[in-house]
């Protein structure tokens, strides 16, 4: 049985049924999704700003900030280790400890720039930051030979600190209100 071409059937047998009526509860999901997306974007922006701030403090430490002081103390500690090695090498070469740190510079053992660091309150690069205590022959490895006093300012509170390098090359750093008693 075929349908004659000039007489189409009455009614539309091939049309899809009408869509269901929209529910009013979909708006909450949209608002929640948009809110989550906004929070994610803000978190990403905050992370980028935080990373840039840390990188900036590492590249250009400012003494007034806690992180800047920590970076400067780390660099000063590495410089102190180099000075300690030069002191020990000087002793091995000459049979005596240098009378001053300037003797190491004159000897060519270290660069004079190591004697001044960012923890020093004096901006003069010729100012010697490290205090040197020449050890006596036969002193134990635990004898302090270098000391770098500094202070940490957080908010309106200032606390003294100190980096100490021992004859055996170990170091100690402290920051407390009692650490400046012997200065």
PDB file of C-alpha atoms in Angstrom:
ATOM      1  CA  UNK A   1       0.000   0.000   0.000  1.00  0.00           C
ATOM      2  CA  UNK A   2       1.373   3.285  -0.979  1.00  0.00           C
ATOM      3  CA  UNK A   3       0.303   6.800  -0.399  1.00  0.00           C
ATOM      4  CA  UNK A   4      -0.634   8.646  -3.456  1.00  0.00           C
ATOM      5  CA  UNK A   5       1.785  11.518  -4.151  1.00  0.00           C
ATOM      6  CA  UNK A   6      -0.883  14.208  -4.468  1.00  0.00           C
ATOM      7  CA  UNK A   7      -2.686  13.386  -1.264  1.00  0.00           C
ATOM      8  CA  UNK A   8      -0.429  13.761   1.799  1.00  0.00           C
ATOM      9  CA  UNK A   9      -1.758  12.251   5.001  1.00  0.00           C
ATOM     10  CA  UNK A  10      -3.544  14.506   7.388  1.00  0.00           C
ATOM     11  CA  UNK A  11      -1.517  15.454  10.533  1.00  0.00           C
ATOM     12  CA  UNK A  12       2.256  15.480  10.879  1.00  0.00           C
ATOM     13  CA  UNK A  13       3.435  11.992  11.773  1.00  0.00           C
ATOM     14  CA  UNK A  14       7.144  12.845  11.600  1.00  0.00           C
ATOM     15  CA  UNK A  15       7.313  15.869  13.960  1.00  0.00           C
ATOM     16  CA  UNK A  16       8.996  15.568  17.367  1.00  0.00           C
ATOM     17  CA  UNK A  17       6.910  16.176  20.450  1.00  0.00           C
ATOM     18  CA  UNK A  18       7.198  19.651  22.001  1.00  0.00           C
ATOM     19  CA  UNK A  19      10.022  20.105  24.573  1.00  0.00           C
ATOM     20  CA  UNK A  20       9.141  19.847  28.251  1.00  0.00           C
ATOM     21  CA  UNK A  21       8.537  23.044  30.195  1.00  0.00           C
ATOM     22  CA  UNK A  22      11.694  24.534  31.819  1.00  0.00           C
ATOM     23  CA  UNK A  23      12.165  24.049  35.517  1.00  0.00           C
ATOM     24  CA  UNK A  24      12.959  27.132  37.652  1.00  0.00           C
ATOM     25  CA  UNK A  25      15.667  25.339  39.744  1.00  0.00           C
ATOM     26  CA  UNK A  26      18.454  25.486  37.087  1.00  0.00           C
ATOM     27  CA  UNK A  27      19.375  29.066  38.048  1.00  0.00           C
ATOM     28  CA  UNK A  28      20.950  27.990  41.351  1.00  0.00           C
ATOM     29  CA  UNK A  29      23.345  25.648  39.555  1.00  0.00           C
ATOM     30  CA  UNK A  30      24.338  28.373  37.117  1.00  0.00           C
ATOM     31  CA  UNK A  31      24.996  30.892  39.898  1.00  0.00           C
ATOM     32  CA  UNK A  32      27.012  28.315  41.865  1.00  0.00           C
ATOM     33  CA  UNK A  33      29.078  27.407  38.800  1.00  0.00           C
ATOM     34  CA  UNK A  34      29.807  31.046  37.998  1.00  0.00           C
ATOM     35  CA  UNK A  35      30.750  31.689  41.641  1.00  0.00           C
ATOM     36  CA  UNK A  36      33.187  28.742  41.622  1.00  0.00           C
ATOM     37  CA  UNK A  37      34.730  29.963  38.366  1.00  0.00           C
ATOM     38  CA  UNK A  38      35.214  33.461  39.802  1.00  0.00           C
ATOM     39  CA  UNK A  39      36.851  32.033  42.949  1.00  0.00           C
ATOM     40  CA  UNK A  40      39.162  29.897  40.820  1.00  0.00           C
ATOM     41  CA  UNK A  41      40.238  32.914  38.748  1.00  0.00           C
ATOM     42  CA  UNK A  42      40.861  34.961  41.915  1.00  0.00           C
ATOM     43  CA  UNK A  43      42.933  32.118  43.410  1.00  0.00           C
ATOM     44  CA  UNK A  44      45.047  31.921  40.247  1.00  0.00           C
ATOM     45  CA  UNK A  45      45.612  35.693  40.241  1.00  0.00           C
ATOM     46  CA  UNK A  46      46.515  35.604  43.953  1.00  0.00           C
ATOM     47  CA  UNK A  47      48.977  32.779  43.328  1.00  0.00           C
ATOM     48  CA  UNK A  48      50.654  34.688  40.511  1.00  0.00           C
ATOM     49  CA  UNK A  49      50.957  37.830  42.644  1.00  0.00           C
ATOM     50  CA  UNK A  50      52.351  35.787  45.560  1.00  0.00           C
ATOM     51  CA  UNK A  51      54.960  34.036  43.415  1.00  0.00           C
ATOM     52  CA  UNK A  52      56.066  37.343  41.893  1.00  0.00           C
ATOM     53  CA  UNK A  53      56.392  38.869  45.355  1.00  0.00           C
ATOM     54  CA  UNK A  54      58.575  35.990  46.566  1.00  0.00           C
ATOM     55  CA  UNK A  55      60.728  36.137  43.417  1.00  0.00           C
ATOM     56  CA  UNK A  56      61.141  39.881  43.852  1.00  0.00           C
ATOM     57  CA  UNK A  57      62.221  39.468  47.493  1.00  0.00           C
ATOM     58  CA  UNK A  58      64.730  36.797  46.500  1.00  0.00           C
ATOM     59  CA  UNK A  59      66.182  38.963  43.739  1.00  0.00           C
ATOM     60  CA  UNK A  60      66.122  42.249  45.690  1.00  0.00           C
ATOM     61  CA  UNK A  61      65.765  41.576  49.429  1.00  0.00           C
ATOM     62  CA  UNK A  62      64.614  44.480  51.535  1.00  0.00           C
ATOM     63  CA  UNK A  63      65.898  44.535  55.064  1.00  0.00           C
ATOM     64  CA  UNK A  64      62.599  45.834  56.438  1.00  0.00           C
ATOM     65  CA  UNK A  65      60.745  42.645  55.546  1.00  0.00           C
ATOM     66  CA  UNK A  66      60.996  39.316  57.307  1.00  0.00           C
ATOM     67  CA  UNK A  67      61.591  37.426  54.061  1.00  0.00           C
ATOM     68  CA  UNK A  68      64.191  39.968  52.890  1.00  0.00           C
ATOM     69  CA  UNK A  69      66.085  39.613  56.161  1.00  0.00           C
ATOM     70  CA  UNK A  70      65.992  35.817  55.869  1.00  0.00           C
ATOM     71  CA  UNK A  71      67.381  35.976  52.312  1.00  0.00           C
ATOM     72  CA  UNK A  72      70.114  38.414  53.375  1.00  0.00           C
ATOM     73  CA  UNK A  73      71.001  36.184  56.354  1.00  0.00           C
ATOM     74  CA  UNK A  74      71.275  33.165  54.056  1.00  0.00           C
ATOM     75  CA  UNK A  75      73.601  35.028  51.698  1.00  0.00           C
ATOM     76  CA  UNK A  76      75.652  36.328  54.638  1.00  0.00           C
ATOM     77  CA  UNK A  77      75.972  32.796  56.019  1.00  0.00           C
ATOM     78  CA  UNK A  78      77.324  31.551  52.683  1.00  0.00           C
ATOM     79  CA  UNK A  79      79.802  34.449  52.593  1.00  0.00           C
ATOM     80  CA  UNK A  80      80.857  33.623  56.150  1.00  0.00           C
ATOM     81  CA  UNK A  81      81.525  30.017  55.129  1.00  0.00           C
ATOM     82  CA  UNK A  82      83.807  31.254  52.341  1.00  0.00           C
ATOM     83  CA  UNK A  83      85.653  33.543  54.762  1.00  0.00           C
ATOM     84  CA  UNK A  84      86.071  30.641  57.229  1.00  0.00           C
ATOM     85  CA  UNK A  85      87.580  28.452  54.498  1.00  0.00           C
ATOM     86  CA  UNK A  86      89.998  31.262  53.603  1.00  0.00           C
ATOM     87  CA  UNK A  87      91.011  31.611  57.276  1.00  0.00           C
ATOM     88  CA  UNK A  88      91.710  27.867  57.551  1.00  0.00           C
ATOM     89  CA  UNK A  89      93.612  27.870  54.229  1.00  0.00           C
ATOM     90  CA  UNK A  90      95.654  30.880  55.360  1.00  0.00           C
ATOM     91  CA  UNK A  91      96.564  29.008  58.554  1.00  0.00           C
ATOM     92  CA  UNK A  92      97.558  25.893  56.603  1.00  0.00           C
ATOM     93  CA  UNK A  93      99.696  27.954  54.230  1.00  0.00           C
ATOM     94  CA  UNK A  94     101.371  30.354  56.688  1.00  0.00           C
ATOM     95  CA  UNK A  95     101.251  28.414  59.952  1.00  0.00           C
ATOM     96  CA  UNK A  96      99.324  31.167  61.724  1.00  0.00           C
ATOM     97  CA  UNK A  97      95.862  32.681  61.617  1.00  0.00           C
ATOM     98  CA  UNK A  98      95.428  36.053  59.906  1.00  0.00           C
ATOM     99  CA  UNK A  99      95.519  39.040  62.234  1.00  0.00           C
ATOM    100  CA  UNK A 100      92.531  40.588  60.461  1.00  0.00           C
ATOM    101  CA  UNK A 101      90.110  39.824  57.633  1.00  0.00           C
ATOM    102  CA  UNK A 102      91.814  42.481  55.539  1.00  0.00           C
ATOM    103  CA  UNK A 103      94.912  40.245  55.514  1.00  0.00           C
ATOM    104  CA  UNK A 104      92.820  37.701  53.557  1.00  0.00           C
ATOM    105  CA  UNK A 105      91.895  40.380  51.011  1.00  0.00           C
ATOM    106  CA  UNK A 106      95.522  41.536  50.716  1.00  0.00           C
ATOM    107  CA  UNK A 107      96.623  37.908  50.340  1.00  0.00           C
ATOM    108  CA  UNK A 108      94.096  37.417  47.517  1.00  0.00           C
ATOM    109  CA  UNK A 109      92.284  34.661  49.400  1.00  0.00           C
ATOM    110  CA  UNK A 110      88.895  36.403  49.264  1.00  0.00           C
ATOM    111  CA  UNK A 111      87.209  39.278  47.493  1.00  0.00           C
ATOM    112  CA  UNK A 112      86.768  42.282  49.764  1.00  0.00           C
ATOM    113  CA  UNK A 113      83.060  42.370  48.866  1.00  0.00           C
ATOM    114  CA  UNK A 114      82.512  39.334  51.112  1.00  0.00           C
ATOM    115  CA  UNK A 115      83.321  41.427  54.181  1.00  0.00           C
ATOM    116  CA  UNK A 116      80.182  43.597  53.775  1.00  0.00           C
ATOM    117  CA  UNK A 117      76.642  42.226  53.459  1.00  0.00           C
ATOM    118  CA  UNK A 118      73.039  43.379  53.302  1.00  0.00           C
ATOM    119  CA  UNK A 119      72.434  42.724  57.016  1.00  0.00           C
ATOM    120  CA  UNK A 120      74.766  45.591  57.916  1.00  0.00           C
ATOM    121  CA  UNK A 121      73.091  48.859  58.902  1.00  0.00           C
ATOM    122  CA  UNK A 122      75.910  50.801  57.250  1.00  0.00           C
ATOM    123  CA  UNK A 123      75.323  51.256  53.518  1.00  0.00           C
ATOM    124  CA  UNK A 124      79.060  51.908  52.973  1.00  0.00           C
ATOM    125  CA  UNK A 125      80.433  48.919  51.001  1.00  0.00           C
ATOM    126  CA  UNK A 126      83.867  49.547  52.543  1.00  0.00           C
ATOM    127  CA  UNK A 127      82.422  48.955  56.024  1.00  0.00           C
ATOM    128  CA  UNK A 128      83.318  45.535  57.374  1.00  0.00           C
ATOM    129  CA  UNK A 129      80.193  43.702  58.530  1.00  0.00           C
ATOM    130  CA  UNK A 130      81.838  40.629  60.031  1.00  0.00           C
ATOM    131  CA  UNK A 131      83.490  40.665  63.451  1.00  0.00           C
ATOM    132  CA  UNK A 132      86.616  38.497  63.428  1.00  0.00           C
ATOM    133  CA  UNK A 133      87.994  36.796  66.521  1.00  0.00           C
ATOM    134  CA  UNK A 134      91.418  35.336  65.611  1.00  0.00           C
ATOM    135  CA  UNK A 135      91.702  31.899  67.153  1.00  0.00           C
ATOM    136  CA  UNK A 136      94.744  30.860  69.124  1.00  0.00           C
ATOM    137  CA  UNK A 137      96.875  27.956  68.041  1.00  0.00           C
ATOM    138  CA  UNK A 138      95.305  24.731  69.284  1.00  0.00           C
ATOM    139  CA  UNK A 139      91.791  26.167  69.835  1.00  0.00           C
ATOM    140  CA  UNK A 140      89.030  23.563  69.353  1.00  0.00           C
ATOM    141  CA  UNK A 141      86.867  23.533  66.237  1.00  0.00           C
ATOM    142  CA  UNK A 142      83.933  24.890  68.246  1.00  0.00           C
ATOM    143  CA  UNK A 143      85.718  28.229  68.746  1.00  0.00           C
ATOM    144  CA  UNK A 144      83.713  31.140  67.267  1.00  0.00           C
ATOM    145  CA  UNK A 145      85.802  33.058  64.726  1.00  0.00           C
ATOM    146  CA  UNK A 146      83.238  35.154  62.828  1.00  0.00           C
ATOM    147  CA  UNK A 147      80.130  36.939  63.990  1.00  0.00           C
ATOM    148  CA  UNK A 148      77.568  39.012  62.105  1.00  0.00           C
ATOM    149  CA  UNK A 149      75.163  40.878  64.380  1.00  0.00           C
ATOM    150  CA  UNK A 150      71.921  42.085  62.833  1.00  0.00           C
ATOM    151  CA  UNK A 151      68.372  42.889  63.815  1.00  0.00           C
ATOM    152  CA  UNK A 152      65.005  41.744  62.536  1.00  0.00           C
ATOM    153  CA  UNK A 153      62.136  44.225  62.459  1.00  0.00           C
ATOM    154  CA  UNK A 154      58.609  42.866  62.239  1.00  0.00           C
ATOM    155  CA  UNK A 155      55.946  45.517  62.533  1.00  0.00           C
ATOM    156  CA  UNK A 156      57.081  47.809  65.332  1.00  0.00           C
ATOM    157  CA  UNK A 157      59.072  45.120  67.157  1.00  0.00           C
ATOM    158  CA  UNK A 158      62.835  44.797  66.637  1.00  0.00           C
ATOM    159  CA  UNK A 159      64.805  41.781  67.800  1.00  0.00           C
ATOM    160  CA  UNK A 160      68.560  41.313  67.546  1.00  0.00           C
ATOM    161  CA  UNK A 161      70.031  38.320  65.792  1.00  0.00           C
ATOM    162  CA  UNK A 162      73.477  36.922  65.152  1.00  0.00           C
ATOM    163  CA  UNK A 163      75.204  34.615  62.696  1.00  0.00           C
ATOM    164  CA  UNK A 164      78.209  32.854  64.191  1.00  0.00           C
ATOM    165  CA  UNK A 165      80.760  30.865  62.176  1.00  0.00           C
ATOM    166  CA  UNK A 166      82.925  28.424  64.107  1.00  0.00           C
ATOM    167  CA  UNK A 167      86.503  27.387  63.357  1.00  0.00           C
ATOM    168  CA  UNK A 168      85.347  23.968  62.122  1.00  0.00           C
ATOM    169  CA  UNK A 169      83.056  25.606  59.531  1.00  0.00           C
ATOM    170  CA  UNK A 170      79.714  25.045  61.211  1.00  0.00           C
ATOM    171  CA  UNK A 171      77.453  28.005  61.700  1.00  0.00           C
ATOM    172  CA  UNK A 172      74.641  29.072  63.931  1.00  0.00           C
ATOM    173  CA  UNK A 173      72.058  31.766  63.541  1.00  0.00           C
ATOM    174  CA  UNK A 174      69.764  33.023  66.247  1.00  0.00           C
ATOM    175  CA  UNK A 175      67.259  35.756  66.658  1.00  0.00           C
ATOM    176  CA  UNK A 176      66.077  36.434  70.177  1.00  0.00           C
ATOM    177  CA  UNK A 177      65.819  39.262  72.619  1.00  0.00           C
ATOM    178  CA  UNK A 178      68.652  37.786  74.721  1.00  0.00           C
ATOM    179  CA  UNK A 179      71.144  37.303  71.886  1.00  0.00           C
ATOM    180  CA  UNK A 180      72.604  40.807  72.083  1.00  0.00           C
ATOM    181  CA  UNK A 181      73.536  40.624  75.757  1.00  0.00           C
ATOM    182  CA  UNK A 182      77.236  40.118  75.017  1.00  0.00           C
ATOM    183  CA  UNK A 183      77.530  42.750  72.282  1.00  0.00           C
TER     184      UNK A 183
END
